């Protein structure tokens, strides 16, 4: 693997069992991502974006081929090893935020640090920094049900970013947000990508997201149709 | 530990449902301790009272004596052995002579046991000293159940008939000199107490006895020829058996109580695992293993029991303490049980009882919390994240 290469996908196939047969969701994918990318898997619903993102996040495994994330072979990790990979190197952002409802904003952001066993002092500094990045310091004592959708997604970004992961995987992060909030969180992520050199990989079919991408990978029926660097269009 | 901290937050966060479960469980916890405490209290009271009123430190039975066969009574008396007489003088042994007879209170005929007891004795709680009185009739002492059954009051005179040692009938008038209260049915129902020398004279059995009651705390009793020693284990066997039977039926009650509480917690666990699959998926995405998530949910469920035990202590301790000191009035008649039951029961709560109950509640809650949590292992995290599992 090249030094700046953090994900390398070779001849990836993903089949899902459907009834008695199987359905091929990803069909011989070859891709690689470098450090600090701001890239997106683009394509219509059902084209395989989420499936590919899940495999890169070690939440799912390939049926064929090889997926290497930071030198870990996703298909061969034990449950414990893949949990460790997610815990220490990956951040996730989901379409429906997936905040823990009984925790405050602060506690939600702190959660990944508890799993990583940082000391109370370290945690406090890191959480406050992360809340600062997304502009939610004043809301840190609120519970998720008191926040707007945009605010929830910013908490989710802070939660993904707080441990300064190598890669953030974001699946349709703007799907539940209005235009203004979408632009707000996209600018936030763009800034973090620039300042912390974290790689952001999106799965999206939202034009607003696409307009921020520096690299666009178009998927159709589980195959890569286009893979291109893009000029910022906005 | 992380799962403790997280489980605590989740449980508090779940609000009303948590407290409902905790309350039900604490109810079961207190009722189990209370119920068992009542039985232990009854056991202690029955033993104490039966020792005080009837058993002493154990009894010598004349070898033919069989309390369950009244027809053997005419054969079950003998002169006291010489060693026994000297022990009686030391206040260590109390002879009792028993005979069958009939009384005619208010014209009715009633078959009774006539028991002769030394008036000056100090071994049993029976107030025999009142028999030492110079009235023309034979002074008799009866218990309140006997008095009630035959509508007898202090001062009542009735005729009494019995057979002497030669088999001839004899009769005389008797007067009730005292009615005593005792929780021990076997010194009360169907019997009357007279002075031992009087009964020996009536039956023409000088120096004879049926039973020899030893004083409390007798150890290593000597053997007397023609007499069999019955120790407390034997004499209190009925108490042991009845309490055992009651405890066994108590176990059913405890089981049902625990089952109810456990059903509530099981239901909550199943529901919470179903409703919180998104949370479960998120935890996995954030780097927890499924094993850790299962542990988290198990700890969360088990924590119900910790809260319940704390709550039970809070409201149960004053309540149980009050009952243990003030006692509980028993609406039932001790005669119905065949063993002693006082009018007021004082429950006994031992540390062992509390510890055992706590452990049982904790362990069952943990198991019941773990069982549904195993379902998490089968969840597909990518589906769970989207809350897609049906
Ligand atoms: N667990 C699964 N079992 C069966 N089919 C699946 C499963 N997950 C996804 N698929 C199918 O794979 C295809 C790609 O799905 P997905 O990756 O979610 O697409 P996208 O995110 O681009 O909308 C879809 O046709 C979907 O129905
Ligand atoms: Mg998708």
CSV table of N, CA, C and O and ligand atoms in Angstrom, one decimal, chain A residues 49-50 171-172, chain B residues 386, ligand 2:
chain,number,residue,atom,x,y,z
A,49,UNK,N,-24.2,2.3,-2.6
A,49,UNK,CA,-23.4,3.2,-1.9
A,49,UNK,C,-23.3,2.8,-0.4
A,49,UNK,O,-22.1,2.8,0.1
A,50,UNK,N,-24.4,2.6,0.2
A,50,UNK,CA,-24.4,2.2,1.7
A,50,UNK,C,-23.6,0.9,1.9
A,50,UNK,O,-22.8,0.8,2.8
A,171,UNK,N,-23.0,8.6,5.7
A,171,UNK,CA,-24.0,8.0,4.8
A,171,UNK,C,-25.2,9.0,4.7
A,171,UNK,O,-26.0,9.1,5.7
A,172,UNK,N,-25.4,9.6,3.6
A,172,UNK,CA,-26.6,10.6,3.4
A,172,UNK,C,-26.7,11.5,4.6
A,172,UNK,O,-27.8,11.6,5.2
B,386,UNK,N,-29.9,1.3,11.1
B,386,UNK,CA,-31.1,2.0,10.5
B,386,UNK,C,-32.4,1.6,11.2
B,386,UNK,O,-33.5,2.0,10.7
C,2,LIG,MG1,-28.1,4.1,1.2
